[in-house]
Short mmCIF file of C-alpha atoms in Angstrom, two decimals:
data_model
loop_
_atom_site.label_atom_id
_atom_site.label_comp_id
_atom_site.label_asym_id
_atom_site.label_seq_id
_atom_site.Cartn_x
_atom_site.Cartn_y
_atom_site.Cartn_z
CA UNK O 1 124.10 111.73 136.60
CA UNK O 2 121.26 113.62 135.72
CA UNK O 3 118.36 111.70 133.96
CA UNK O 4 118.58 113.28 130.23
CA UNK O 5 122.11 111.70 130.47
CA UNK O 6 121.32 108.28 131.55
CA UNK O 7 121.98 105.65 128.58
CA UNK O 8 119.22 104.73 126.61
CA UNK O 9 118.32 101.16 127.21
CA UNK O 10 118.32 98.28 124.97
CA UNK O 11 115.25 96.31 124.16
CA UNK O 12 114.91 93.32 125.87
CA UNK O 13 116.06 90.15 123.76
CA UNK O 14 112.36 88.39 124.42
CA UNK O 15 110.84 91.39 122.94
CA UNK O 16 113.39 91.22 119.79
CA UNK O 17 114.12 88.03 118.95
CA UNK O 18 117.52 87.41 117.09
CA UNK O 19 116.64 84.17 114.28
CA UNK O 20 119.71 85.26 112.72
CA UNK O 21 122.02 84.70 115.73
CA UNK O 22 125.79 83.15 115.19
CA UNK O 23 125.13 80.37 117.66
CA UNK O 24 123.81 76.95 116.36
CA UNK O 25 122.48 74.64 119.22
CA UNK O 26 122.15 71.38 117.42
CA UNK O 27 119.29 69.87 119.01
CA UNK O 28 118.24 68.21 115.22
CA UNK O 29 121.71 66.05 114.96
CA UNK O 30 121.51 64.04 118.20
CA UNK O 31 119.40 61.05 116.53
CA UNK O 32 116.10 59.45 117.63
CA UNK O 33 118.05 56.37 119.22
CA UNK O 34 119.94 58.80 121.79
CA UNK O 35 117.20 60.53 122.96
CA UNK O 36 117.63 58.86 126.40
CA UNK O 37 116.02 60.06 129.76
CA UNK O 38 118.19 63.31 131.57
CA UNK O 39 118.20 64.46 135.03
CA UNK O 40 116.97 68.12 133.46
CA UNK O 41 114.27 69.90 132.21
CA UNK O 42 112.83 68.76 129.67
CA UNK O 43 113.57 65.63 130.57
CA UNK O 44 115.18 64.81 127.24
CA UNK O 45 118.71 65.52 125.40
CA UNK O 46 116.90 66.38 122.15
CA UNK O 47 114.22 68.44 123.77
CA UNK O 48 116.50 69.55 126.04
CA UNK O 49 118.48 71.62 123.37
CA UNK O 50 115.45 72.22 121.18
CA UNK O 51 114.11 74.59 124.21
CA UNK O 52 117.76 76.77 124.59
CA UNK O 53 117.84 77.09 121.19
CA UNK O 54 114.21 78.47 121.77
CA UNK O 55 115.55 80.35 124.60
CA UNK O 56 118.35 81.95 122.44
CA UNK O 57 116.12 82.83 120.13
CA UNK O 58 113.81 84.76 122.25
CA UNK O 59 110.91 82.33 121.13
CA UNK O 60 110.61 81.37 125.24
CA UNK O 61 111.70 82.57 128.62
CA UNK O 62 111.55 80.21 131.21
CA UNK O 63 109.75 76.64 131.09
CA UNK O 64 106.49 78.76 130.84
CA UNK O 65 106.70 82.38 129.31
CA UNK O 66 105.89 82.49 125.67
CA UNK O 67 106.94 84.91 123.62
CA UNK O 68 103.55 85.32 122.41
CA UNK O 69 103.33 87.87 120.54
CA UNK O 70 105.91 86.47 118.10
CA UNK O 71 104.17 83.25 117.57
CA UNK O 72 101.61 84.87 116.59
CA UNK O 73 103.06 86.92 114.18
CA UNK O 74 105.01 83.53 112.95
CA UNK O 75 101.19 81.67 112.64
CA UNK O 76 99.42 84.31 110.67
CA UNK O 77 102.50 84.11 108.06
CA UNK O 78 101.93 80.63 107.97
CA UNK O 79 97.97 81.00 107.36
CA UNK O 80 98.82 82.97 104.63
CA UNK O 81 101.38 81.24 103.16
CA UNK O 82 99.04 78.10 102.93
CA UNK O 83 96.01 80.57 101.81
CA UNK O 84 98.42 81.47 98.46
CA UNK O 85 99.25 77.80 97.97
CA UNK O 86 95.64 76.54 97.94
CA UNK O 87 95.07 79.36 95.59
CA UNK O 88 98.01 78.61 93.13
CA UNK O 89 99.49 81.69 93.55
CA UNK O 90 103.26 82.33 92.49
CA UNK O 91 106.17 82.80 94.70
CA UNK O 92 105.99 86.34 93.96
CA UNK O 93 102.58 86.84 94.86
CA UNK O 94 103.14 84.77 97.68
CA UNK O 95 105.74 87.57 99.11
CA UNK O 96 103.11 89.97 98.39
CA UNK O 97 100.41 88.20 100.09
CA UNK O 98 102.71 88.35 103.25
CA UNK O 99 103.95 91.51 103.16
CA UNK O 100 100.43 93.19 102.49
CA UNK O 101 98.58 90.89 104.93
CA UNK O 102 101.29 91.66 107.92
CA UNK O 103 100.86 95.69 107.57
CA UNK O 104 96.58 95.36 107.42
CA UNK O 105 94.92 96.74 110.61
CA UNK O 106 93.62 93.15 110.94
CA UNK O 107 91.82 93.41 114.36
CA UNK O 108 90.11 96.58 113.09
CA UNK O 109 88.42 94.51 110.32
CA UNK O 110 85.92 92.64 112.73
CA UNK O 111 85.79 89.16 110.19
CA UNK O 112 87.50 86.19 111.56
CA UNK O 113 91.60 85.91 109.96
CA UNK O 114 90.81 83.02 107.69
CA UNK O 115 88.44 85.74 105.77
CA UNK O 116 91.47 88.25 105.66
CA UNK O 117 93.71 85.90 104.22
CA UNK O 118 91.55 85.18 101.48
CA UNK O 119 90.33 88.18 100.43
CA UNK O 120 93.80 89.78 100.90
CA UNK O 121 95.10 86.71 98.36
CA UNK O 122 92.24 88.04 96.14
CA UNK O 123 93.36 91.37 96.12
CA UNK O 124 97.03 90.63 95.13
CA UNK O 125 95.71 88.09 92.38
CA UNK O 126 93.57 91.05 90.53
CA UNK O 127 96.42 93.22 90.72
CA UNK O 128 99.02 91.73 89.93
CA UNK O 129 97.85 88.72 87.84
CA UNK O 130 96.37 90.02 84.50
CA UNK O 131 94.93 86.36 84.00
CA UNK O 132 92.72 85.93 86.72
CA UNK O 133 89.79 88.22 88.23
CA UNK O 134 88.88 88.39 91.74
CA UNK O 135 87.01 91.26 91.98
CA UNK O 136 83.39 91.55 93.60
CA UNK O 137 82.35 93.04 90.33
CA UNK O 138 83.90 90.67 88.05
CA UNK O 139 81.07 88.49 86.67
CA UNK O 140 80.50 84.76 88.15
CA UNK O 141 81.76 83.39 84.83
CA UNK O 142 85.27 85.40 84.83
CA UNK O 143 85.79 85.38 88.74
CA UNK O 144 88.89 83.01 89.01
CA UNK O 145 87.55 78.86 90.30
CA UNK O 146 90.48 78.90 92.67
CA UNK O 147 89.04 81.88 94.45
CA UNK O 148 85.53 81.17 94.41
CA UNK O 149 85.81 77.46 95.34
CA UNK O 150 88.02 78.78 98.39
CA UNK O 151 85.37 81.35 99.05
CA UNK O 152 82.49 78.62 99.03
CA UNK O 153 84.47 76.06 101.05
CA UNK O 154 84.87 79.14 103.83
CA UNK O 155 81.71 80.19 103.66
CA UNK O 156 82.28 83.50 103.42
CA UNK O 157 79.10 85.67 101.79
CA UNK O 158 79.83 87.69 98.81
CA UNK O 159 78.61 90.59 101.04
CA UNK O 160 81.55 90.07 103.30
CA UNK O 161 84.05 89.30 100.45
CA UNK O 162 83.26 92.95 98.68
CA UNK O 163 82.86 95.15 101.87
CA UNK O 164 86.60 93.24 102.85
CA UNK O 165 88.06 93.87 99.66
CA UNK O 166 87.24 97.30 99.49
CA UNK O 167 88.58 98.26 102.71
CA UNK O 168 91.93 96.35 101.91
CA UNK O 169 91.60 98.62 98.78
CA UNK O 170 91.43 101.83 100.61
CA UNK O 171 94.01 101.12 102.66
CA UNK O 172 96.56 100.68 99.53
CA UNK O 173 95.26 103.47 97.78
CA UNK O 174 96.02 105.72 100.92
CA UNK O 175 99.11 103.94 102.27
CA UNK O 176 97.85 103.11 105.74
CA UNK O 177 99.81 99.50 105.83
CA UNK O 178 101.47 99.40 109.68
CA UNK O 179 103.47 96.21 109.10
CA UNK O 180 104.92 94.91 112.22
CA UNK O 181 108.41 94.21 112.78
CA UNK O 182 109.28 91.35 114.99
CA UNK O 183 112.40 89.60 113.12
CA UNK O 184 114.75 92.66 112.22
CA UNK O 185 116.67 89.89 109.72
CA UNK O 186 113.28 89.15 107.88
CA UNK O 187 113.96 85.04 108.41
CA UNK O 188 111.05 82.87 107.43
CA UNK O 189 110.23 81.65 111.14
CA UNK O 190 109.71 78.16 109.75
CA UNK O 191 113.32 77.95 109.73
CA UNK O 192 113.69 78.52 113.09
CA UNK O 193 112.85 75.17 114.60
CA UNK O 194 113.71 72.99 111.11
CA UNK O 195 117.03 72.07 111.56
CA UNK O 196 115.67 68.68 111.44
CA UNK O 197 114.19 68.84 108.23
CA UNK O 198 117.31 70.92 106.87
CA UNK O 199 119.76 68.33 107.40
CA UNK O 200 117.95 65.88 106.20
CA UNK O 201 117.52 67.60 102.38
CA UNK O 202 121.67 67.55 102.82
CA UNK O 203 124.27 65.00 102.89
CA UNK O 204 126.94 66.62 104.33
CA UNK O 205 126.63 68.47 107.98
CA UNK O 206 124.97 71.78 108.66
CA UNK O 207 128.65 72.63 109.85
#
């Protein structure tokens, strides 16, 4: 078989992890009183089915590899979702927030991530929010107190807040957004190890 007909291959699972996967591994039902000592690793029956479900998910491979790259991706969407809470931001916003913090060029910025988040919050506020002003040129007694008091508690110069916002401005204008893909279903990734918390909201089973 010659090589332009060789099949193309398929990704590997740890590089595309499946959240939305058919099988349920109910590590969250077996209560804390049965969590007795097992001759496997971990050395746990709770923990024990907490990692394959991590396993299944592509979230690990192995007792050691991380899928690293994901949890990263799942940590910044949690930085930002707390960012837009402390900043009283809708749950629309909110969705913008994410989905126009995951496509910046973060590492190209050169500020730390806590200052992207912010001024990235900032951004969607002004635009989208005709009741509150986060703009570097919006006067000290318009700029919005959620903002600001965030801002101060940061420590983040003005300086830094402008040049920041301005560059996240740019790249909107001239649609260069590069958001990442690393959960094909788009599930919120705090679902994927809160089966706990889940069945606990509910009376009846998960099943």
């Amino acid at each position: 078989m010659h090589d332009s007909e060789q099949p193309e291959r398929k990704p590997n699972p740890i590089d595309a992890p499946d959240t939305n996967n058919a099988t349920y591994l109910g590590w969250s039902d077996i209560p804390q009183y049965e969590e007795w000592p097992a001759d496997y690793h971990p050395p746990n029956k709770r923990d024990y089915f907490q990692y394959l479900d991590r396993l299944n998910s592509g979230l690990q491979n192995g007792p050691k590899y991380q899928n690293k790259r994901y949890e990263t991706y799942c940590l910044n969407r949690w930085l930002i979702l707390c960012m837009s809470s402390h900043l009283r931001m809708s749950d629309r916003l909110r969705q913008l927030a994410v989905d126009l913090f995951n496509g910046l060029p973060r590492s190209k910025f050169g500020v730390r991530i806590h200052v992207s988040a912010l001024v990235t919050c900032g951004y969607v506020i002004h635009q989208h929010d005709p009741r509150r002003e986060c703009h570097p040129q919006t006067s000290a007694e318009a700029f919005d107190p959620f903002v600001e008091q965030e801002r101060v508690n940061l420590r983040i110069p003005r300086k830094q807040y402008a040049s920041l916002y301005g560059k996240i401005e740019h790249r909107v204008r001239t649609g260069q957004l590069t958001p990442s893909k690393h959960d094909a279903y788009e599930v919120d990734p705090a679902g994927l190890q809160a089966w706990r918390e889940i069945n606990e909201e509910w009376d009846d089973s998960w099943l």
